[in-house]
Short mmCIF file of C-alpha atoms in Angstrom, two decimals:
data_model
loop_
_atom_site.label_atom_id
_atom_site.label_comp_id
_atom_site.label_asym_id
_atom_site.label_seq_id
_atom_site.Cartn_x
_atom_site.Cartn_y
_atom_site.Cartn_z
CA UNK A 1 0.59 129.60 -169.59
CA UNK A 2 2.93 128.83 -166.71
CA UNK A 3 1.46 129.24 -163.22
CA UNK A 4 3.07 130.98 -159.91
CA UNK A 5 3.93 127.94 -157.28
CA UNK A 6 3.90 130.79 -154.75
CA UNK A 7 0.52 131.28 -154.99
CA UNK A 8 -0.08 127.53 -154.39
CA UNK A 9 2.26 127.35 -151.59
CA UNK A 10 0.19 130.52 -150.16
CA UNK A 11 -3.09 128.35 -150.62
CA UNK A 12 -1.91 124.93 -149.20
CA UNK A 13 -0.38 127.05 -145.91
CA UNK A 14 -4.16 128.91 -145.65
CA UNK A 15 -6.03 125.21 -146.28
CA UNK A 16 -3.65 123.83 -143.48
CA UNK A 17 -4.24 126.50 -140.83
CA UNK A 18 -8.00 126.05 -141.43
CA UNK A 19 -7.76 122.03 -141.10
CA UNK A 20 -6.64 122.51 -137.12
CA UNK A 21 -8.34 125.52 -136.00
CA UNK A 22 -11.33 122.97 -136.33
CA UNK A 23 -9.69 120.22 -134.27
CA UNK A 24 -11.35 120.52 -130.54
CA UNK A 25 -8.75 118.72 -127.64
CA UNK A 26 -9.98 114.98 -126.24
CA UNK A 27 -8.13 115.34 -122.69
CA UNK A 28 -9.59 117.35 -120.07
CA UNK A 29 -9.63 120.86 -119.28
CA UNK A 30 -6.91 122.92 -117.46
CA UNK A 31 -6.33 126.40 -116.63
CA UNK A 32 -5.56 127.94 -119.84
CA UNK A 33 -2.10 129.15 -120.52
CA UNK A 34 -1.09 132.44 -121.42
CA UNK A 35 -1.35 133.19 -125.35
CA UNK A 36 1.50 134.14 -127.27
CA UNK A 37 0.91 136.30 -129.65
CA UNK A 38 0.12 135.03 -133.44
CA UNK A 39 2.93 135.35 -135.56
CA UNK A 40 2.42 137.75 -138.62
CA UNK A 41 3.10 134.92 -142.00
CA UNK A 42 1.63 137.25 -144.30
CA UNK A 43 5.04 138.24 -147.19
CA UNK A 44 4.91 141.02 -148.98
CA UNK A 45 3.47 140.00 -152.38
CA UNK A 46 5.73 141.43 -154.95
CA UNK A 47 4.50 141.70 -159.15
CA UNK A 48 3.99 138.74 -160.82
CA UNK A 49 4.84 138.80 -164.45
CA UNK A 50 2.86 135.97 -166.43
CA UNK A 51 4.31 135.20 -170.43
CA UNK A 52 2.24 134.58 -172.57
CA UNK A 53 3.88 135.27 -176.01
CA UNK A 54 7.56 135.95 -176.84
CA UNK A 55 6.42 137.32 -179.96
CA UNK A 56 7.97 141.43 -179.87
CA UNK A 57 5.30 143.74 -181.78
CA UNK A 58 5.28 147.43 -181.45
CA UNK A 59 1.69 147.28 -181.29
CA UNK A 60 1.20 146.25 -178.04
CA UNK A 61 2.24 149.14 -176.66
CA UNK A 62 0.96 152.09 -179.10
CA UNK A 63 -3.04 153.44 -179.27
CA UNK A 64 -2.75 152.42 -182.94
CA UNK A 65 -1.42 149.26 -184.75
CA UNK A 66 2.41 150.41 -185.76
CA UNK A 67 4.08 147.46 -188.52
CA UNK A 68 8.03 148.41 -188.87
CA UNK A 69 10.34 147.32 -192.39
CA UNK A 70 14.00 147.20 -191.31
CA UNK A 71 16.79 148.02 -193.58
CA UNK A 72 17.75 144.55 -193.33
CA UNK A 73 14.48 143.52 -195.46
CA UNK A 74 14.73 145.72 -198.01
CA UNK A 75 18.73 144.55 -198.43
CA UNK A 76 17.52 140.96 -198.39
CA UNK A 77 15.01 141.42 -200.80
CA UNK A 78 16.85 143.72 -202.87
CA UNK A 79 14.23 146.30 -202.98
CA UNK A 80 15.62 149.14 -205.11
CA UNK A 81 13.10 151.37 -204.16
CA UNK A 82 11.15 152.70 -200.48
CA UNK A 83 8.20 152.22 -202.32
CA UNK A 84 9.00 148.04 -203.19
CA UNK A 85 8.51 147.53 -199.13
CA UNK A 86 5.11 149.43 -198.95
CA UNK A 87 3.90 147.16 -201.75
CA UNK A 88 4.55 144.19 -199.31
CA UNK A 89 1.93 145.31 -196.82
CA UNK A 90 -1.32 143.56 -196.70
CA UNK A 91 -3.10 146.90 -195.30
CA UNK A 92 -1.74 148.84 -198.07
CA UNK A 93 -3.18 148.66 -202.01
CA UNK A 94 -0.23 147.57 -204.42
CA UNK A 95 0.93 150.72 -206.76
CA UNK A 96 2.96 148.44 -209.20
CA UNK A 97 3.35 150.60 -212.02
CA UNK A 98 1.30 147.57 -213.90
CA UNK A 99 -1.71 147.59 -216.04
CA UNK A 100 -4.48 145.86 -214.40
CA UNK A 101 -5.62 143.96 -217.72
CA UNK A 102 -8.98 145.94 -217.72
CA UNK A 103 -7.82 148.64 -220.02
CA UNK A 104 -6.59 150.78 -217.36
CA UNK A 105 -3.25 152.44 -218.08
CA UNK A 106 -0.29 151.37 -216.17
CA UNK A 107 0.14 154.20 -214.91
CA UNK A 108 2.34 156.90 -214.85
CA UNK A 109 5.43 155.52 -212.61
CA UNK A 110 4.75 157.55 -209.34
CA UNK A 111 4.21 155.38 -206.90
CA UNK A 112 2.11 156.79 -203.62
CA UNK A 113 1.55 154.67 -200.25
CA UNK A 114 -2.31 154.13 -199.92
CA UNK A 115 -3.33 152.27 -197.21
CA UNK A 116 -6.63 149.97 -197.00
CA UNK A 117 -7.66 151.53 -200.06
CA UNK A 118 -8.81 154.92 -199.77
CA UNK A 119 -6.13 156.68 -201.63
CA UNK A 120 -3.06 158.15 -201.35
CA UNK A 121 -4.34 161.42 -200.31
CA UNK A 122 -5.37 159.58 -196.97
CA UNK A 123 -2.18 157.94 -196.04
CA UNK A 124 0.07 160.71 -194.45
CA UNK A 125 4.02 160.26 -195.77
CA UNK A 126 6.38 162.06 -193.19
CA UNK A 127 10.29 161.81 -193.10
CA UNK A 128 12.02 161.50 -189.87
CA UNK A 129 8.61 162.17 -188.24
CA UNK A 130 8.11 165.25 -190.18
CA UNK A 131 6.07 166.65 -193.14
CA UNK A 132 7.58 166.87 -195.94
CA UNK A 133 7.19 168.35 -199.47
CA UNK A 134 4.70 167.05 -201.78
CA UNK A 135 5.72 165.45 -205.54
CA UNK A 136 1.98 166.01 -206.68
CA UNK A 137 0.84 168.59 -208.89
CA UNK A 138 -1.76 171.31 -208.24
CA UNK A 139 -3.48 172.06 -204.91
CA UNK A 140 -5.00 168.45 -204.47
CA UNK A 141 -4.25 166.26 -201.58
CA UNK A 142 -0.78 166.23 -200.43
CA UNK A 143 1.23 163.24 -201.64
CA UNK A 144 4.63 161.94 -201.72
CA UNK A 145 6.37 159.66 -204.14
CA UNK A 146 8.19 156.48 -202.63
CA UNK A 147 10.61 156.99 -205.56
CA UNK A 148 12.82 160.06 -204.05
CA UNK A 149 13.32 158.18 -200.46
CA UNK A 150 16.82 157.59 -200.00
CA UNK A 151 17.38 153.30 -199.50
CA UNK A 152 20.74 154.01 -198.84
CA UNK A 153 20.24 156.03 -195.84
CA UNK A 154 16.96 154.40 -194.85
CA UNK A 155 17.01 152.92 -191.21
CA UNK A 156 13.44 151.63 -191.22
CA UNK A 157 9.51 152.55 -192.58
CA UNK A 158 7.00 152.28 -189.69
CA UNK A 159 3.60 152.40 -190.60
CA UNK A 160 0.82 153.65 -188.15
CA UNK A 161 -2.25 151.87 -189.46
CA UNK A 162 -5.35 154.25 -188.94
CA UNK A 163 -5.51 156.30 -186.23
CA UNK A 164 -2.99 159.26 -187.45
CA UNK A 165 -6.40 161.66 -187.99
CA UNK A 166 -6.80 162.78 -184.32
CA UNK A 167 -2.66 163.78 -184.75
CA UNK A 168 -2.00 164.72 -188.02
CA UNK A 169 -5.64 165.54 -189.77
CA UNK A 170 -7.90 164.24 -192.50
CA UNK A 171 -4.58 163.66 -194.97
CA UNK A 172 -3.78 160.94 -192.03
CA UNK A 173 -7.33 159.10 -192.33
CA UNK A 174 -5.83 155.69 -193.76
CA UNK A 175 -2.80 155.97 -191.87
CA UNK A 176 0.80 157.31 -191.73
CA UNK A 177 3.93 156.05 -193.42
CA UNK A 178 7.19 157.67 -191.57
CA UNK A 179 10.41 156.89 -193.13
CA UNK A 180 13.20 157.07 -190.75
CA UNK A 181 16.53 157.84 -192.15
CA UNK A 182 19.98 156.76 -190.59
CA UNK A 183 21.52 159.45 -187.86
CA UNK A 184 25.30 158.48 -187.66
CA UNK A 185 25.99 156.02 -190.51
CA UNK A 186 29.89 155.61 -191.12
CA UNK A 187 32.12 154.12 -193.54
CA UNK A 188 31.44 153.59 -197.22
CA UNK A 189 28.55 151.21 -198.86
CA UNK A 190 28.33 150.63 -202.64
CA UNK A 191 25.24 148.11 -203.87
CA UNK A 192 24.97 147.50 -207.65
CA UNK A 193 22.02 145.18 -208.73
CA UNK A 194 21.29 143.84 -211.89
CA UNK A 195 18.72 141.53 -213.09
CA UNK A 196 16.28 140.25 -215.97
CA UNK A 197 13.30 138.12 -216.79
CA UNK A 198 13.43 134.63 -218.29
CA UNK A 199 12.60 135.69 -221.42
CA UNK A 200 15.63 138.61 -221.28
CA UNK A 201 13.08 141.70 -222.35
CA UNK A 202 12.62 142.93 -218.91
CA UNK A 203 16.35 144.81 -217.61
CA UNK A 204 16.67 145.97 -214.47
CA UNK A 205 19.44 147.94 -212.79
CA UNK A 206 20.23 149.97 -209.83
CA UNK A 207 23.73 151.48 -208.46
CA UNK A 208 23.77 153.48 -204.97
CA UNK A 209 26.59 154.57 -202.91
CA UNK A 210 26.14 155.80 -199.36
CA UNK A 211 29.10 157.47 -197.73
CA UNK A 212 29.02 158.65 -193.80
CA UNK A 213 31.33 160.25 -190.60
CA UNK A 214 31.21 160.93 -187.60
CA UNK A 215 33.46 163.74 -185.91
CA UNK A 216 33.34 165.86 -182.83
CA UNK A 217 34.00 162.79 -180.78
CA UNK A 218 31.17 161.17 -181.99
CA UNK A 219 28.83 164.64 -181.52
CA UNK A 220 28.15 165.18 -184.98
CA UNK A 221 28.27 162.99 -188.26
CA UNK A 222 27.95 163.69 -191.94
CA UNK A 223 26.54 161.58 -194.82
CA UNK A 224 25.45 161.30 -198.56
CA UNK A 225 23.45 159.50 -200.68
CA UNK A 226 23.47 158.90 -204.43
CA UNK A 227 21.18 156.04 -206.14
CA UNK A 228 19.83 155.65 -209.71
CA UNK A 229 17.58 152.36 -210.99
CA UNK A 230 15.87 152.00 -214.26
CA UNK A 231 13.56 149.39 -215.23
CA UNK A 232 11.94 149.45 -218.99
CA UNK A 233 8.53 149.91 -220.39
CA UNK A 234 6.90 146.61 -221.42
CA UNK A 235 3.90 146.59 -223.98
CA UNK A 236 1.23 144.27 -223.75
CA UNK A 237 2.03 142.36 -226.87
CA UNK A 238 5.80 141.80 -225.55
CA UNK A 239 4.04 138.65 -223.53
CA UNK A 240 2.03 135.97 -225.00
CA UNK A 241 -0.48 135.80 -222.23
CA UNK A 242 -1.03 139.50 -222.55
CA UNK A 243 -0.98 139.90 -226.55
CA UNK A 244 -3.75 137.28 -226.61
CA UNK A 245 -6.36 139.89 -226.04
CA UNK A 246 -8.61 137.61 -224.08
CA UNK A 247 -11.95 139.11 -222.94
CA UNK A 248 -15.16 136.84 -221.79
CA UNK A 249 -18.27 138.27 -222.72
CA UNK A 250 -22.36 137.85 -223.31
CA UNK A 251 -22.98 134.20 -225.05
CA UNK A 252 -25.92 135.42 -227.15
CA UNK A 253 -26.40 131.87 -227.37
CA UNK A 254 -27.94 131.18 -223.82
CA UNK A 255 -31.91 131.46 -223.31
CA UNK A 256 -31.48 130.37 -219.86
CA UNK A 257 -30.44 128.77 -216.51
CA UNK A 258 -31.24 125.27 -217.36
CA UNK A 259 -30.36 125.26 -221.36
CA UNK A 260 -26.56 123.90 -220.84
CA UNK A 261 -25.13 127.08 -222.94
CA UNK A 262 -22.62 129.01 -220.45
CA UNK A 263 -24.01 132.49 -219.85
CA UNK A 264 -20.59 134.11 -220.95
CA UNK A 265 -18.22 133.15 -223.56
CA UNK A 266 -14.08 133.78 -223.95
CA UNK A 267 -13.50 135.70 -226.89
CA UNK A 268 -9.72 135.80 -227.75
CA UNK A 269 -7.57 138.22 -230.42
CA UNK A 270 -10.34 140.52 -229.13
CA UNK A 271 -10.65 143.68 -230.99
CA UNK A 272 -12.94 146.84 -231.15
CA UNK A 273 -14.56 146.91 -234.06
CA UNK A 274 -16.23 150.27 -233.70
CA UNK A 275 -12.91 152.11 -234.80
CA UNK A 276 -9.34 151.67 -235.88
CA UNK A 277 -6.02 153.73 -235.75
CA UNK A 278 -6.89 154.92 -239.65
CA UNK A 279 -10.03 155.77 -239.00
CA UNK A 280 -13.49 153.56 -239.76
CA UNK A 281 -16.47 155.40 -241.54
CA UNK A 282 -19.70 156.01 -240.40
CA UNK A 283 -23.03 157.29 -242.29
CA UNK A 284 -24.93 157.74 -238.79
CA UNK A 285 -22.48 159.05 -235.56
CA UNK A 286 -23.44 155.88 -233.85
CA UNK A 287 -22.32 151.79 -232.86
CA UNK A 288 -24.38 150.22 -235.19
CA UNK A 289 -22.98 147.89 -237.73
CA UNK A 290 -25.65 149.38 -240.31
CA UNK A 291 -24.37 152.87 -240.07
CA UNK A 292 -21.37 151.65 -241.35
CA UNK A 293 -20.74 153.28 -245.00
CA UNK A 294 -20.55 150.47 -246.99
CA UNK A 295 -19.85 150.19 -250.90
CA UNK A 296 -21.05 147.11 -252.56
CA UNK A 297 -22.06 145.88 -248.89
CA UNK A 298 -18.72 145.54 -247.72
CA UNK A 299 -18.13 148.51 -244.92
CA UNK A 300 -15.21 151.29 -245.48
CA UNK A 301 -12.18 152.59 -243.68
CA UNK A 302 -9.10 154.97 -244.22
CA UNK A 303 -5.81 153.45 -245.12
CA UNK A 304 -2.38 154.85 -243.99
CA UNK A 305 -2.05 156.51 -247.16
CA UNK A 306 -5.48 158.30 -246.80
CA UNK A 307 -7.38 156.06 -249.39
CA UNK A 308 -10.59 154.23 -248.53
CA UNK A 309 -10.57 150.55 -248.86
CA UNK A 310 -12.53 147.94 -247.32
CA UNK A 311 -12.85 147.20 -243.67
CA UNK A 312 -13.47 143.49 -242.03
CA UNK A 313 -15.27 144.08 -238.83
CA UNK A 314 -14.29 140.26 -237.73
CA UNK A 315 -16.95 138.41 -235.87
CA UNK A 316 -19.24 140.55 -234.03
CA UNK A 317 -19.90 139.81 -230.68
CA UNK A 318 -22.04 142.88 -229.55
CA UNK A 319 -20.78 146.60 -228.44
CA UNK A 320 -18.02 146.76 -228.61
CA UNK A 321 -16.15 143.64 -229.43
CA UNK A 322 -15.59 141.37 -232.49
CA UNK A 323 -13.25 138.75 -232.77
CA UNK A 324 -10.67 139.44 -235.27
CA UNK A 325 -10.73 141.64 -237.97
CA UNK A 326 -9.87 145.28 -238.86
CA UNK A 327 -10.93 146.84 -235.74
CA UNK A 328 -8.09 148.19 -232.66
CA UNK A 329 -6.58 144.96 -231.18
CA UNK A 330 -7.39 144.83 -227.15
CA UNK A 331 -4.17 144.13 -226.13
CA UNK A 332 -2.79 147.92 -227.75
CA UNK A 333 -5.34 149.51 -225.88
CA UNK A 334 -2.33 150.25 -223.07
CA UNK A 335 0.91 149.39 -221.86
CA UNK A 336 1.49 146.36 -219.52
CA UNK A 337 4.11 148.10 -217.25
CA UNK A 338 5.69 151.20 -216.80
CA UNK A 339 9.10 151.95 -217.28
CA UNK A 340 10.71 154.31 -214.82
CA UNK A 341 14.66 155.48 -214.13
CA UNK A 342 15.05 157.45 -210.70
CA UNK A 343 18.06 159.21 -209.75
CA UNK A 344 18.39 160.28 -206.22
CA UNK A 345 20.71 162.46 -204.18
CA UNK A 346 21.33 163.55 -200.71
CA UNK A 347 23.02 165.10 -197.75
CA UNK A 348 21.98 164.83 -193.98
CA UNK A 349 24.11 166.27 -190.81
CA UNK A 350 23.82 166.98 -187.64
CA UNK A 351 25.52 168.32 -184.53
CA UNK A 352 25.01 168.43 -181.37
CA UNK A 353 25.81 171.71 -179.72
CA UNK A 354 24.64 170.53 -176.23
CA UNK A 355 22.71 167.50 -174.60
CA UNK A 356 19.12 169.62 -175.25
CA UNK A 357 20.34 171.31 -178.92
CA UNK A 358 20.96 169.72 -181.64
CA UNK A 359 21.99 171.44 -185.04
CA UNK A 360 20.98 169.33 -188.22
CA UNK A 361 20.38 169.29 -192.19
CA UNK A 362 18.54 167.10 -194.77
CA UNK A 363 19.56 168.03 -198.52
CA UNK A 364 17.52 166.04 -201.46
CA UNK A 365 17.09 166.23 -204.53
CA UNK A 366 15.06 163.96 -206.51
CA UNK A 367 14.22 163.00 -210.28
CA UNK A 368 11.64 160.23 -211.34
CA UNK A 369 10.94 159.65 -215.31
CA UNK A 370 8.06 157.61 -215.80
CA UNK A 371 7.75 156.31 -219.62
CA UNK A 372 4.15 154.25 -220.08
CA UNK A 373 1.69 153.40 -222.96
CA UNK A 374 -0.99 155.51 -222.61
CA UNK A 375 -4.59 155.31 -223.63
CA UNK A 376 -4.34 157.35 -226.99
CA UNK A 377 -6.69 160.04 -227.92
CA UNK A 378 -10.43 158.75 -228.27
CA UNK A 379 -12.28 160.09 -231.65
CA UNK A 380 -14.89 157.28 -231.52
CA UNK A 381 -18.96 156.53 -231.91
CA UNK A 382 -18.58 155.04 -228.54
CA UNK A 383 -18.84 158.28 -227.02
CA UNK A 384 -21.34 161.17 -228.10
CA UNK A 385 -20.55 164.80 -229.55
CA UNK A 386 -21.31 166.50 -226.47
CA UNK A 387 -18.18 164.80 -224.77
CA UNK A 388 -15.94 166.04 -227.20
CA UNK A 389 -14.83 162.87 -227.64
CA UNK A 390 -17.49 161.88 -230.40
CA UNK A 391 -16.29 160.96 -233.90
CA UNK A 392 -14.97 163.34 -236.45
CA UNK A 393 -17.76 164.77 -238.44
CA UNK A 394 -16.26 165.52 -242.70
CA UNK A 395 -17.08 166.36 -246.11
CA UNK A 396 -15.76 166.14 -249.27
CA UNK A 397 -14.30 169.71 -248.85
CA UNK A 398 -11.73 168.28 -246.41
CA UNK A 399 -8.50 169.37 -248.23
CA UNK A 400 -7.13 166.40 -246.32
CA UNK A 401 -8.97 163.92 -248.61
CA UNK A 402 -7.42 162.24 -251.76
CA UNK A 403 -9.01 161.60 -255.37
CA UNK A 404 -9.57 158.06 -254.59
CA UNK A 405 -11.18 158.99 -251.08
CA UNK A 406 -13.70 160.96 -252.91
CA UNK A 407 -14.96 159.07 -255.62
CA UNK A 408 -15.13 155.90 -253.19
CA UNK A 409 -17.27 157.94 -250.38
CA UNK A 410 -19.21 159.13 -253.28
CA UNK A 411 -20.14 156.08 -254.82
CA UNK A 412 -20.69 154.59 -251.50
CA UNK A 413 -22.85 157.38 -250.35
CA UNK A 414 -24.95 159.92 -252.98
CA UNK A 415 -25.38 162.67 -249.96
CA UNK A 416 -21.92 162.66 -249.39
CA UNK A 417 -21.58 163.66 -252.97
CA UNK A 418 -24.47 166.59 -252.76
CA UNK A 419 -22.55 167.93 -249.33
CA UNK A 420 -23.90 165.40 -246.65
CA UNK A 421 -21.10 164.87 -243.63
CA UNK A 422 -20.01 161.36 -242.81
CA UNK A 423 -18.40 160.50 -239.79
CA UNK A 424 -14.89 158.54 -239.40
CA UNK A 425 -14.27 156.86 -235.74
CA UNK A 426 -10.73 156.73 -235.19
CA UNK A 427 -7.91 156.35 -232.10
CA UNK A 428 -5.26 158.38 -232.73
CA UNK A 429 -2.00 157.70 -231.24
CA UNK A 430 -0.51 160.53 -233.91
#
């Protein structure tokens, strides 16, 4: 930090003028001369300015921390979406259209700002500083979907972090995102992007062309917007790391803290071996490996064709995994990322009929397809009757069972032959 030299020339001048109003005169006295009066030294001090950072942050200068994402970033990046440069904040929670490798679905393609994680219905969205209409469905919070913001015609996103409640309201908690769209863009910009993963099962494309003029002398200006991007659905098997169906569970193995044996233990081609996507039978509604109908001890399941054969639960490794076998393969359980084409559209204008009145439009319209691998319909004896979810309680008057269905259940279980309901756990994706 640089210091003034005024204010040391100021303090050597005072130290001086100190030094000889202490000297006292050696010769001898004589009348005193008249005094001339003291001479006023004191400047006007005028502001000092002292730098201490060249570093230019909007913050500085607003009641709440304000981070801004030029046009020039999202170009240099080749965003493709408003929604891309959100991602890139560390205050705001990542909506990547990605499966989180918990079972969790990917997600359904809309992709909503949330900052510092308390959900999108916290973090205000506003366009040109105003409201705008929600993309949600039903009367829950309002919400607006990064896809349908126009790059072409996007200037810059600022970002108030926290602090938008005493302003906007509750829906402003987290924060507010304001997209600020261009005012007088001219000429004619075409972008076209294309690109793909290393192992070429990933395609991504994009194609926008912004066209803009000004008239009046400048007082007004016109300008439209057309974009479309599409980027593919990927399964969790298209990956090897993925389709390994890695999970670490309970090592049954341990007795304790100082035996050597690792508490938990990596299971891979992990599957569930409660239930299947043909269905796995049951004699008792619930996870237990003896309420499994077996025939000749070796446990029973549907086939495609609607036949019972036998069923290889794998290596059982508690509820609800086994290694291998028969049983619904982890990595099917969901998608690893969704696939979603956009197409955009629109129209702003503006004129200004005097230096106080301005006359102006904003035209958009806005489609988002979102294509994912969803969780599929859960019939299983992981979950009780009451949920509705249970599993599917039969009898051999099911028209839907065949001759050899019948006389294998029966053999395998004598009740089911007098009347007696089994129970078949099954995830249907049909």
């Amino acid at each position: 930090m640089r210091k003034s030299s005024l204010g040391i020339v100021i303090g050597q001048v005072l130290a001086m003028s100190a030094a000889f109003a202490g000297l006292s005169p050696a010769f001898a006295q004589t009348a005193p001369a008249a005094t001339a009066p003291k001479a006023d030294n004191s400047a006007a001090l005028e502001e000092i300015t002292v730098t201490g950072s060249r570093i230019r942050r909007s913050a500085t200068d607003t009641p709440a921390p304000v981070l801004s994402v030029d046009q020039q970033t999202l170009t240099d990046r080749g965003y493709v979406s408003a929604a891309q440069a959100i991602n890139q904040l560390t205050s705001a929670t990542p909506q990547l259209n990605l499966a989180s490798g918990g079972g969790a679905s990917s997600g359904s393609g809309q992709q909503y700002p949330s900052l510092f994680g308390l959900g999108p219905g916290r973090t205000l969205t506003l366009v040109n500083g105003r409201r705008t209409a929600t993309t949600s469905s039903g009367l829950g919070d309002s919400q607006v979907d990064g896809n349908i913001i126009p790059t072409g015609l996007l200037e810059r996103i600022e970002v108030v972090q926290a602090g938008g409640a005493s302003v906007y309201g509750s829906d402003a908690i987290a924060g507010v995102v304001n997209y600020i769209l261009k005012k007088n863009f001219e000429g004619v910009e075409v972008d076209a992007q294309f690109g793909n993963a290393s192992r070429g099962d990933y395609l991504t494309q994009s194609l926008r062309g912004t066209f803009g003029k000004n008239f009046a002398e400048d007082r007004g200006n016109v300008a439209f917007n057309v974009e479309w991007a599409k980027t593919p659905t990927l399964e969790m098997k298209d990956r090897p790391r993925s389709n390994l169906a890695r999970i670490t569970g309970s090592n049954s193995a341990d007795t304790g803290p100082n035996d050597g044996i690792p508490s938990i233990r990596e299971i891979l081609n992990a599957h569930f071996w409660n239930f299947n996507r043909d269905g796995v039978i049951y004699n008792t509604p619930a996870p237990v490996t003896s309420f499994l109908t077996r025939l000749n001890g070796n446990a029973l399941q549907f086939s495609p064709s609607g036949d019972v054969v036998t069923y290889n639960t794998g290596t059982i490794y508690g509820v609800p995994f086994a290694e291998g076998g028969d049983g619904f393969r982890y990595s099917e359980l969901t998608g690893l990322r969704t696939g979603v084409e956009r197409f955009a559209a629109n129209a702003l204008g503006h004129y200004d009929i005097s230096d106080s009145l301005t006359l102006s439009a904003e035209l958009l319209y806005a489609k988002t397809e979102g294509v994912e691998v969803p969780q599929g319909e859960s019939h299983t004896v992981l979950n009780n009757s009451a949920s509705g979810a249970g599993p599917i309680i039969f009898t051999r008057t099911n028209p839907f069972l065949t001759a050899n269905a019948l006389a294998t259940l029966s053999a395998a279980n004598a009740n089911f032959a007098n009347g007696a309901p089994l129970w078949i756990s099954k995830y249907f994706y049909d």
